[in-house]
Amino acid sequence: MITKLYSFSVQTKTRNEWLNITDKAAGAIASSGVKEGLCVLFTPHTTAAVTINENADPDVPRDAIMALNSISPDMPAFKHSEGNSDAHVKTALVGPSITIIVTEGRLLLGVWQGLWFTEFDGPRTRKFFVRVIGE
Amino acid sequence: MITKLYSFSVQTKTRNEWLNITDKAAGAIASSGVKEGLCVLFTPHTTAAVTINENADPDVPRDAIMALNSISPDMPAFKHSEGNSDAHVKTALVGPSITIIVTEGRLLLGVWQGLWFTEFDGPRTRKFFVRVIGE
Amino acid sequence: MITKLYSFSVQTKTRNEWLNITDKAAGAIASSGVKEGLCVLFTPHTTAAVTINENADPDVPRDAIMALNSISPDMPAFKHSEGNSDAHVKTALVGPSITIIVTEGRLLLGVWQGLWFTEFDGPRTRKFFVRVIGE
C-alpha cells in the first residue's frame, strides 16, 4: 500500500471565488506512484470548501457563486461576532472534503469535471491537502 | 490490499429524478471480495450527484426533488449559455462523490438508508463508478 | 494495511442540534494504530448528518442551525407522512459521510476545525461510525 500526502497553498483575491485546482491534484497523483486507489482533497478551513464541477465555461462558477450567495445570505439574526456565518454555512453545504477515484495512475474525472477550491470569506491565503492512497 | 473498480450506466427519464442504485453498489461489493474497507460512489457528471437517503417511502425523494428545486431555482441573472446552472448548483450542494463503509463484506448502511443517483438535468444516459478498497 | 471500525452512540436533546464529536473520532484514530491514511465518519440515519466546521464559538453552530432551517423549511406541499421531509433534505445537503486525512497518527484538522454530528429530527438516540484505514 502507498499513502502519500501533499500540501498546497493558494491565494484568493475576493470574498467569494472558485479556484481551479485540477492540475495541482493531478500532479500529486502523478508523483505519488499510485495507480489504483483513492484521492482525498481536504481544506483545513471553516469558511472555504472543495468541490467538483464544470471545468469549461467560467460562467458556471460565476453563476454558482451568485446562487450560493442567494441560498446562504447574511442574516440579521446571526450572532457570530466575526460576521461571516454565511461563509460557515456555505462550507457546511459544499463540504471541506471530497473523494475522487484514481485509476491507471490518474484521477477518474468526467470530460467536463474539474476540481475547485471554493473561497467563501476571502481574500485570504489558504491551504488544501491531497491524500493519495492505493497501490 | 484489494482495489476494484466498477462502472455502471443508468438512463434517467425526467429532468429531476432520484434513481435507487443500492443493489448495484451492493453487487459490486460482493464481487470485489473486500470484507473490511471503503466504497466510494462517484459520478463523472457536472449536473448529477450521488447521495444516501431514505429507501422506503417514495415520497421522500419526491419531496427532496421539490425542495431542491426551491433551494436552487433557475435565476434570471444566470449567464451560463446551456441554461442549466441550477443543476450545476444542485451538484455542488449534494456532491458527486460519497464514501460508505464496508464491513463483513457488505455496505454498512442504516435500516432506512439507500444509495441514490440524483439527476438534475435529464433525461440523459449517465454513468457512475464504484471503487472498493480494503482487504 | 490496517482497517478498523468504531461505533459510537449519542443522545440528542432537541430537534436541531450540532454535537461536537471531535474527541470521539480522535480517540478512535489513536487506538487504531494507523499513522498515515484516512478516517471516514458515517452516520446510518436519514435525518442526521456529519460535517466539519468551527470548533471555537458556539454561535457558529447556532447560526448554522438557523440558516439551515431557513434554507430547508417545512413545505406545505411535502407528502412524506412522517412530516420530517425538511430533515431528509438537510441530510442530502450536509451529507451522512465525511472523509478526513490521518497523518502522524492524528486527524489532519485546521486549528478552528471540529467534527460535528448534526441532528435534524431529534431528540433521538443516534449512532455514528468511524472507519480508519491506512498503515
CSV table of C-alpha atoms in Angstrom, one decimal:
chain,number,residue,atom,x,y,z
A,1,MET,CA,0.0,0.0,0.0
A,2,ILE,CA,1.2,3.5,-0.8
A,3,THR,CA,0.0,6.5,1.2
A,4,LYS,CA,1.2,10.0,0.2
A,5,LEU,CA,0.3,13.5,1.4
A,6,TYR,CA,0.7,16.7,-0.4
A,7,SER,CA,0.1,20.3,0.8
A,8,PHE,CA,-0.7,23.3,-1.4
A,9,SER,CA,-1.1,27.0,-0.8
A,10,VAL,CA,-3.4,29.3,-2.7
A,11,GLN,CA,-4.1,33.0,-2.6
A,12,THR,CA,-7.7,34.1,-3.1
A,13,LYS,CA,-8.5,37.7,-4.3
A,14,THR,CA,-12.1,38.3,-3.5
A,15,ARG,CA,-14.7,37.3,-0.8
A,16,ASN,CA,-16.3,34.6,-3.0
A,17,GLU,CA,-14.1,32.9,-5.5
A,18,TRP,CA,-13.7,29.4,-7.2
A,19,LEU,CA,-10.1,28.5,-7.9
A,20,ASN,CA,-9.4,25.6,-10.3
A,21,ILE,CA,-7.0,23.2,-8.6
A,22,THR,CA,-7.3,20.3,-11.0
A,23,ASP,CA,-3.7,20.5,-12.2
A,24,LYS,CA,-2.3,20.6,-8.7
A,25,ALA,CA,-4.2,17.5,-7.7
A,26,ALA,CA,-3.3,15.7,-10.9
A,27,GLY,CA,0.3,16.5,-10.3
A,28,ALA,CA,0.1,15.0,-6.8
A,29,ILE,CA,-1.4,11.8,-8.2
A,30,ALA,CA,1.3,11.5,-10.8
A,31,SER,CA,4.1,11.9,-8.3
A,32,SER,CA,2.6,9.5,-5.8
A,33,GLY,CA,3.1,6.4,-7.8
A,34,VAL,CA,-0.4,5.2,-7.0
A,35,LYS,CA,-2.1,3.5,-10.0
A,36,GLU,CA,-5.3,2.2,-8.4
A,37,GLY,CA,-6.9,3.8,-5.3
A,38,LEU,CA,-8.4,7.0,-3.9
A,39,CYS,CA,-7.5,10.7,-3.7
A,40,VAL,CA,-9.0,12.9,-1.0
A,41,LEU,CA,-9.0,16.7,-1.3
A,42,PHE,CA,-9.3,18.4,2.0
A,43,THR,CA,-9.2,22.0,3.2
A,44,PRO,CA,-8.4,22.8,6.8
A,45,HIS,CA,-10.5,26.0,6.8
A,46,THR,CA,-14.0,26.6,8.1
A,47,THR,CA,-15.1,29.2,5.6
A,48,ALA,CA,-13.9,27.5,2.4
A,49,ALA,CA,-14.6,24.2,0.7
A,50,VAL,CA,-13.7,21.9,-2.1
A,51,THR,CA,-15.9,20.6,-4.9
A,52,ILE,CA,-16.0,19.2,-8.4
A,53,ASN,CA,-17.9,21.0,-11.2
A,54,GLU,CA,-17.7,22.2,-14.8
A,55,ASN,CA,-14.2,23.0,-16.0
A,56,ALA,CA,-15.1,24.6,-19.3
A,57,ASP,CA,-17.3,27.7,-19.1
A,58,PRO,CA,-16.3,30.3,-16.5
A,59,ASP,CA,-20.0,31.3,-16.3
A,60,VAL,CA,-20.6,28.1,-14.3
A,61,PRO,CA,-18.6,29.0,-11.2
A,62,ARG,CA,-19.8,32.6,-11.6
A,63,ASP,CA,-23.4,31.5,-11.6
A,64,ALA,CA,-22.8,29.1,-8.7
A,65,ILE,CA,-21.2,31.9,-6.6
A,66,MET,CA,-24.3,34.0,-7.2
A,67,ALA,CA,-26.6,31.2,-6.4
A,68,LEU,CA,-24.8,30.3,-3.2
A,69,ASN,CA,-25.0,34.0,-2.1
A,70,SER,CA,-28.7,33.7,-2.6
A,71,ILE,CA,-29.0,30.3,-0.8
A,72,SER,CA,-26.9,31.4,2.2
A,73,PRO,CA,-27.2,35.1,2.6
A,74,ASP,CA,-26.0,37.2,5.6
A,75,MET,CA,-28.9,37.1,8.1
A,76,PRO,CA,-29.6,39.9,10.5
A,77,ALA,CA,-30.2,37.3,13.3
A,78,PHE,CA,-26.7,35.8,13.0
A,79,LYS,CA,-24.8,36.2,16.3
A,80,HIS,CA,-21.2,35.0,15.4
A,81,SER,CA,-19.1,38.1,16.1
A,82,GLU,CA,-16.8,37.7,13.1
A,83,GLY,CA,-19.8,38.4,10.8
A,84,ASN,CA,-19.0,35.5,8.4
A,85,SER,CA,-21.7,33.0,9.4
A,86,ASP,CA,-22.9,32.9,5.8
A,87,ALA,CA,-19.5,31.5,4.8
A,88,HIS,CA,-19.6,28.9,7.6
A,89,VAL,CA,-23.0,27.8,6.2
A,90,LYS,CA,-21.7,27.6,2.7
A,91,THR,CA,-18.9,25.4,4.0
A,92,ALA,CA,-21.4,23.0,5.6
A,93,LEU,CA,-23.3,22.8,2.3
A,94,VAL,CA,-20.4,22.3,-0.1
A,95,GLY,CA,-18.1,20.5,2.3
A,96,PRO,CA,-14.4,20.7,3.1
A,97,SER,CA,-13.6,17.2,1.8
A,98,ILE,CA,-14.2,15.3,-1.4
A,99,THR,CA,-13.0,11.9,-2.5
A,100,ILE,CA,-12.0,11.1,-6.1
A,101,ILE,CA,-11.2,7.7,-7.7
A,102,VAL,CA,-7.7,7.1,-9.0
A,103,THR,CA,-7.3,4.6,-11.8
A,104,GLU,CA,-4.5,3.9,-14.3
A,105,GLY,CA,-2.4,6.4,-12.4
A,106,ARG,CA,-4.8,9.3,-13.0
A,107,LEU,CA,-7.9,11.0,-11.5
A,108,LEU,CA,-11.1,9.4,-12.8
A,109,LEU,CA,-12.9,12.6,-13.9
A,110,GLY,CA,-15.6,13.2,-16.4
A,111,VAL,CA,-14.7,15.2,-19.5
A,112,TRP,CA,-16.3,18.4,-18.1
A,113,GLN,CA,-15.2,17.9,-14.5
A,114,GLY,CA,-12.6,20.0,-12.7
A,115,LEU,CA,-11.6,20.3,-9.1
A,116,TRP,CA,-12.4,23.6,-7.3
A,117,PHE,CA,-11.2,25.3,-4.2
A,118,THR,CA,-14.2,27.4,-3.2
A,119,GLU,CA,-13.5,30.5,-1.1
A,120,PHE,CA,-16.4,32.0,0.9
A,121,ASP,CA,-14.6,34.6,3.1
A,122,GLY,CA,-11.6,35.9,1.1
A,123,PRO,CA,-9.3,37.3,0.2
A,124,ARG,CA,-7.0,35.0,2.2
A,125,THR,CA,-4.0,32.8,1.9
A,126,ARG,CA,-5.5,29.3,2.0
A,127,LYS,CA,-4.2,25.7,2.2
A,128,PHE,CA,-5.5,22.4,0.9
A,129,PHE,CA,-4.2,18.9,1.2
A,130,VAL,CA,-4.2,15.9,-1.2
A,131,ARG,CA,-4.1,12.4,0.3
A,132,VAL,CA,-3.4,9.6,-2.2
A,133,ILE,CA,-3.9,6.0,-1.0
A,134,GLY,CA,-3.7,2.8,-3.1
A,135,GLU,CA,-1.2,0.7,-4.9
B,1,MET,CA,-4.9,-4.8,-0.2
B,2,ILE,CA,-7.7,-5.2,-2.8
B,3,THR,CA,-8.8,-2.3,-5.1
B,4,LYS,CA,-11.6,-2.9,-7.5
B,5,LEU,CA,-13.4,-0.5,-9.9
B,6,TYR,CA,-16.9,-1.0,-11.3
B,7,SER,CA,-18.7,1.1,-13.9
B,8,PHE,CA,-22.5,1.4,-14.3
B,9,SER,CA,-24.8,3.1,-16.8
B,10,VAL,CA,-28.2,4.4,-15.9
B,11,GLN,CA,-30.9,6.1,-18.0
B,12,THR,CA,-32.9,8.9,-16.5
B,13,LYS,CA,-36.3,9.8,-17.8
B,14,THR,CA,-37.1,13.3,-16.5
B,15,ARG,CA,-35.2,16.5,-15.7
B,16,ASN,CA,-35.0,15.8,-11.9
B,17,GLU,CA,-35.1,12.2,-10.8
B,18,TRP,CA,-33.6,10.1,-8.0
B,19,LEU,CA,-32.6,6.6,-9.1
B,20,ASN,CA,-32.1,3.9,-6.4
B,21,ILE,CA,-28.7,2.3,-7.0
B,22,THR,CA,-28.3,0.4,-3.7
B,23,ASP,CA,-28.4,-3.0,-5.3
B,24,LYS,CA,-25.8,-2.1,-8.0
B,25,ALA,CA,-23.3,-0.9,-5.4
B,26,ALA,CA,-24.1,-3.9,-3.1
B,27,GLY,CA,-23.4,-6.2,-6.0
B,28,ALA,CA,-20.0,-4.5,-6.6
B,29,ILE,CA,-19.0,-5.0,-3.0
B,30,ALA,CA,-20.0,-8.7,-3.1
B,31,SER,CA,-18.0,-9.4,-6.2
B,32,SER,CA,-14.9,-7.4,-5.0
B,33,GLY,CA,-14.0,-9.8,-2.3
B,34,VAL,CA,-13.4,-6.9,0.1
B,35,LYS,CA,-14.5,-7.7,3.6
B,36,GLU,CA,-13.3,-4.6,5.6
B,37,GLY,CA,-12.7,-1.3,3.9
B,38,LEU,CA,-14.4,1.6,2.0
B,39,CYS,CA,-16.7,2.0,-1.0
B,40,VAL,CA,-16.7,5.3,-3.0
B,41,LEU,CA,-19.6,6.1,-5.2
B,42,PHE,CA,-18.7,8.7,-7.9
B,43,THR,CA,-20.5,10.2,-10.8
B,44,PRO,CA,-18.4,11.8,-13.6
B,45,HIS,CA,-21.1,14.4,-14.5
B,46,THR,CA,-21.5,18.0,-13.5
B,47,THR,CA,-25.3,18.2,-13.4
B,48,ALA,CA,-25.9,15.0,-11.4
B,49,ALA,CA,-24.8,13.8,-7.9
B,50,VAL,CA,-24.9,10.8,-5.6
B,51,THR,CA,-26.3,10.7,-2.1
B,52,ILE,CA,-27.7,8.4,0.7
B,53,ASN,CA,-31.2,8.9,1.9
B,54,GLU,CA,-34.4,7.0,2.8
B,55,ASN,CA,-35.0,3.8,0.9
B,56,ALA,CA,-38.6,3.2,2.0
B,57,ASP,CA,-41.2,5.9,1.2
B,58,PRO,CA,-41.1,7.2,-2.4
B,59,ASP,CA,-42.4,10.5,-1.1
B,60,VAL,CA,-39.0,11.2,0.4
B,61,PRO,CA,-37.2,11.6,-2.9
B,62,ARG,CA,-40.3,13.3,-4.3
B,63,ASP,CA,-40.2,15.9,-1.5
B,64,ALA,CA,-36.5,16.3,-1.8
B,65,ILE,CA,-36.7,16.9,-5.5
B,66,MET,CA,-39.3,19.6,-4.9
B,67,ALA,CA,-37.2,21.2,-2.1
B,68,LEU,CA,-34.0,21.2,-4.2
B,69,ASN,CA,-36.0,23.0,-7.0
B,70,SER,CA,-37.0,25.6,-4.4
B,71,ILE,CA,-33.5,25.9,-2.9
B,72,SER,CA,-31.7,26.1,-6.3
B,73,PRO,CA,-34.2,27.6,-8.8
B,74,ASP,CA,-33.3,28.9,-12.2
B,75,MET,CA,-32.2,32.6,-11.8
B,76,PRO,CA,-32.8,35.3,-14.4
B,77,ALA,CA,-29.2,36.5,-13.8
B,78,PHE,CA,-27.6,33.2,-14.7
B,79,LYS,CA,-25.2,33.6,-17.7
B,80,HIS,CA,-24.2,30.0,-18.5
B,81,SER,CA,-25.5,29.6,-22.0
B,82,GLU,CA,-26.6,26.0,-21.6
B,83,GLY,CA,-29.3,27.2,-19.2
B,84,ASN,CA,-28.7,24.6,-16.6
B,85,SER,CA,-26.8,26.5,-13.9
B,86,ASP,CA,-29.5,25.4,-11.4
B,87,ALA,CA,-28.4,21.8,-12.0
B,88,HIS,CA,-24.7,22.7,-11.5
B,89,VAL,CA,-25.6,24.4,-8.2
B,90,LYS,CA,-27.5,21.3,-7.0
B,91,THR,CA,-24.5,19.2,-7.9
B,92,ALA,CA,-22.3,21.5,-5.7
B,93,LEU,CA,-24.8,21.1,-2.8
B,94,VAL,CA,-25.4,17.3,-3.0
B,95,GLY,CA,-22.0,16.4,-4.3
B,96,PRO,CA,-20.7,14.0,-7.0
B,97,SER,CA,-19.0,11.6,-4.5
B,98,ILE,CA,-19.9,9.8,-1.4
B,99,THR,CA,-17.9,7.3,0.8
B,100,ILE,CA,-19.6,4.4,2.5
B,101,ILE,CA,-18.0,1.9,5.0
B,102,VAL,CA,-17.7,-1.8,4.0
B,103,THR,CA,-17.7,-4.3,6.8
B,104,GLU,CA,-18.2,-8.1,6.9
B,105,GLY,CA,-18.2,-8.0,3.1
B,106,ARG,CA,-21.2,-5.6,3.0
B,107,LEU,CA,-22.1,-1.9,2.8
B,108,LEU,CA,-22.6,-0.6,6.4
B,109,LEU,CA,-26.0,1.1,5.8
B,110,GLY,CA,-28.7,2.0,8.3
B,111,VAL,CA,-32.0,0.2,8.0
B,112,TRP,CA,-33.7,3.1,6.2
B,113,GLN,CA,-30.7,4.1,4.0
B,114,GLY,CA,-30.4,3.5,0.3
B,115,LEU,CA,-28.0,4.9,-2.3
B,116,TRP,CA,-29.3,7.4,-4.9
B,117,PHE,CA,-28.2,8.7,-8.2
B,118,THR,CA,-29.7,12.2,-8.3
B,119,GLU,CA,-30.3,13.5,-11.8
B,120,PHE,CA,-30.7,17.3,-12.1
B,121,ASP,CA,-30.6,17.8,-15.9
B,122,GLY,CA,-32.1,14.8,-17.5
B,123,PRO,CA,-33.3,12.8,-19.3
B,124,ARG,CA,-29.8,11.6,-20.1
B,125,THR,CA,-27.7,8.4,-20.2
B,126,ARG,CA,-25.5,8.6,-17.2
B,127,LYS,CA,-22.6,6.8,-15.6
B,128,PHE,CA,-21.4,6.2,-12.1
B,129,PHE,CA,-18.4,4.3,-10.7
B,130,VAL,CA,-17.9,2.2,-7.6
B,131,ARG,CA,-14.4,2.0,-6.1
B,132,VAL,CA,-13.9,-0.7,-3.4
B,133,ILE,CA,-10.7,-0.6,-1.4
B,134,GLY,CA,-9.8,-2.7,1.6
B,135,GLU,CA,-8.9,-6.3,2.4
C,1,MET,CA,-2.8,-2.3,5.8
C,2,ILE,CA,-4.8,-1.6,8.9
C,3,THR,CA,-8.6,-1.3,8.8
C,4,LYS,CA,-10.5,-0.6,12.0
C,5,LEU,CA,-14.1,0.2,12.7
C,6,TYR,CA,-15.5,2.0,15.7
C,7,SER,CA,-19.2,2.6,16.7
C,8,PHE,CA,-20.5,5.4,18.9
C,9,SER,CA,-23.8,6.3,20.3
C,10,VAL,CA,-25.0,9.8,21.0
C,11,GLN,CA,-28.2,11.3,22.5
C,12,THR,CA,-29.6,14.4,21.0
C,13,LYS,CA,-31.9,16.7,23.1
C,14,THR,CA,-33.7,18.9,20.6
C,15,ARG,CA,-35.0,18.7,17.0
C,16,ASN,CA,-31.9,20.5,15.5
C,17,GLU,CA,-28.6,20.2,17.3
C,18,TRP,CA,-24.9,20.0,16.5
C,19,LEU,CA,-22.9,17.7,18.7
C,20,ASN,CA,-19.2,18.1,18.8
C,21,ILE,CA,-17.7,14.6,18.2
C,22,THR,CA,-14.1,15.6,17.6
C,23,ASP,CA,-12.7,13.8,20.7
C,24,LYS,CA,-14.6,10.6,19.9
C,25,ALA,CA,-13.1,10.4,16.4
C,26,ALA,CA,-9.6,11.4,17.7
C,27,GLY,CA,-9.8,8.6,20.2
C,28,ALA,CA,-10.6,6.1,17.5
C,29,ILE,CA,-7.6,7.2,15.4
C,30,ALA,CA,-5.3,6.9,18.4
C,31,SER,CA,-6.5,3.4,19.3
C,32,SER,CA,-6.4,2.2,15.7
C,33,GLY,CA,-2.6,2.3,15.3
C,34,VAL,CA,-3.0,4.0,11.9
C,35,LYS,CA,-0.3,6.6,11.3
C,36,GLU,CA,-0.9,7.5,7.6
C,37,GLY,CA,-4.3,7.1,6.0
C,38,LEU,CA,-7.9,8.1,6.0
C,39,CYS,CA,-10.7,8.4,8.5
C,40,VAL,CA,-14.4,8.2,7.4
C,41,LEU,CA,-17.1,9.4,9.6
C,42,PHE,CA,-20.5,7.9,8.8
C,43,THR,CA,-24.0,8.1,10.2
C,44,PRO,CA,-26.5,5.4,9.4
C,45,HIS,CA,-29.5,7.7,9.7
C,46,THR,CA,-31.5,9.6,7.1
C,47,THR,CA,-32.4,12.7,9.1
C,48,ALA,CA,-28.9,13.4,10.5
C,49,ALA,CA,-25.5,14.1,9.0
C,50,VAL,CA,-21.9,14.7,9.8
C,51,THR,CA,-19.7,17.7,9.0
C,52,ILE,CA,-16.6,19.7,9.8
C,53,ASN,CA,-16.9,23.3,11.0
C,54,GLU,CA,-15.7,25.8,13.6
C,55,ASN,CA,-14.9,24.4,17.0
C,56,ALA,CA,-14.5,27.6,18.9
C,57,ASP,CA,-17.5,30.0,19.0
C,58,PRO,CA,-20.8,28.2,19.9
C,59,ASP,CA,-22.6,30.9,17.8
C,60,VAL,CA,-21.3,29.3,14.6
C,61,PRO,CA,-23.4,26.1,15.0
C,62,ARG,CA,-26.2,28.2,16.4
C,63,ASP,CA,-26.2,30.4,13.3
C,64,ALA,CA,-25.8,27.4,11.0
C,65,ILE,CA,-28.8,25.7,12.5
C,66,MET,CA,-30.9,28.8,12.0
C,67,ALA,CA,-29.7,29.2,8.4
C,68,LEU,CA,-30.4,25.5,7.6
C,69,ASN,CA,-33.9,26.0,8.9
C,70,SER,CA,-34.3,28.9,6.5
C,71,ILE,CA,-32.7,27.0,3.6
C,72,SER,CA,-34.8,23.8,4.1
C,73,PRO,CA,-38.0,24.8,5.8
C,74,ASP,CA,-41.1,22.6,6.2
C,75,MET,CA,-43.1,23.0,2.9
C,76,PRO,CA,-46.9,22.7,2.8
C,77,ALA,CA,-46.6,20.6,-0.4
C,78,PHE,CA,-44.4,17.9,1.3
C,79,LYS,CA,-46.2,14.5,1.1
C,80,HIS,CA,-44.0,12.2,3.3
C,81,SER,CA,-46.3,11.2,6.1
C,82,GLU,CA,-43.7,11.3,8.9
C,83,GLY,CA,-43.7,15.1,8.4
C,84,ASN,CA,-39.9,15.4,8.5
C,85,SER,CA,-39.0,15.9,4.9
C,86,ASP,CA,-37.2,19.1,5.8
C,87,ALA,CA,-34.8,16.9,7.8
C,88,HIS,CA,-34.3,14.5,4.9
C,89,VAL,CA,-33.4,17.5,2.7
C,90,LYS,CA,-30.9,18.8,5.2
C,91,THR,CA,-29.3,15.4,5.2
C,92,ALA,CA,-28.9,15.5,1.4
C,93,LEU,CA,-27.3,18.9,1.7
C,94,VAL,CA,-24.9,18.3,4.5
C,95,GLY,CA,-24.3,14.6,3.9
C,96,PRO,CA,-24.1,11.5,6.1
C,97,SER,CA,-20.4,10.8,5.3
C,98,ILE,CA,-17.2,12.8,5.5
C,99,THR,CA,-13.6,11.8,4.9
C,100,ILE,CA,-10.7,13.2,6.9
C,101,ILE,CA,-7.0,12.7,6.4
C,102,VAL,CA,-4.9,10.9,9.1
C,103,THR,CA,-1.2,11.8,9.3
C,104,GLU,CA,1.4,11.2,12.0
C,105,GLY,CA,-1.3,9.2,13.9
C,106,ARG,CA,-3.7,12.1,14.1
C,107,LEU,CA,-6.6,13.7,12.3
C,108,LEU,CA,-5.3,16.4,10.0
C,109,LEU,CA,-7.6,19.3,11.1
C,110,GLY,CA,-7.2,23.0,10.8
C,111,VAL,CA,-6.8,24.9,14.0
C,112,TRP,CA,-10.5,26.0,14.0
C,113,GLN,CA,-12.0,22.8,12.7
C,114,GLY,CA,-14.0,20.3,14.7
C,115,LEU,CA,-16.2,17.3,13.8
C,116,TRP,CA,-19.9,17.6,14.2
C,117,PHE,CA,-22.9,15.2,14.4
C,118,THR,CA,-25.8,17.3,13.0
C,119,GLU,CA,-29.2,16.3,14.2
C,120,PHE,CA,-32.2,17.4,12.1
C,121,ASP,CA,-35.0,15.4,13.6
C,122,GLY,CA,-34.3,14.9,17.3
C,123,PRO,CA,-34.4,14.3,20.1
C,124,ARG,CA,-33.2,10.7,19.4
C,125,THR,CA,-30.6,8.2,20.3
C,126,ARG,CA,-28.2,8.2,17.3
C,127,LYS,CA,-25.2,6.3,16.1
C,128,PHE,CA,-22.2,7.1,14.0
C,129,PHE,CA,-19.2,5.0,12.8
C,130,VAL,CA,-15.6,5.8,12.4
C,131,ARG,CA,-13.6,3.8,9.8
C,132,VAL,CA,-9.9,4.1,9.9
C,133,ILE,CA,-7.8,2.8,7.0
C,134,GLY,CA,-4.1,3.1,6.4
C,135,GLU,CA,-0.8,1.9,7.8
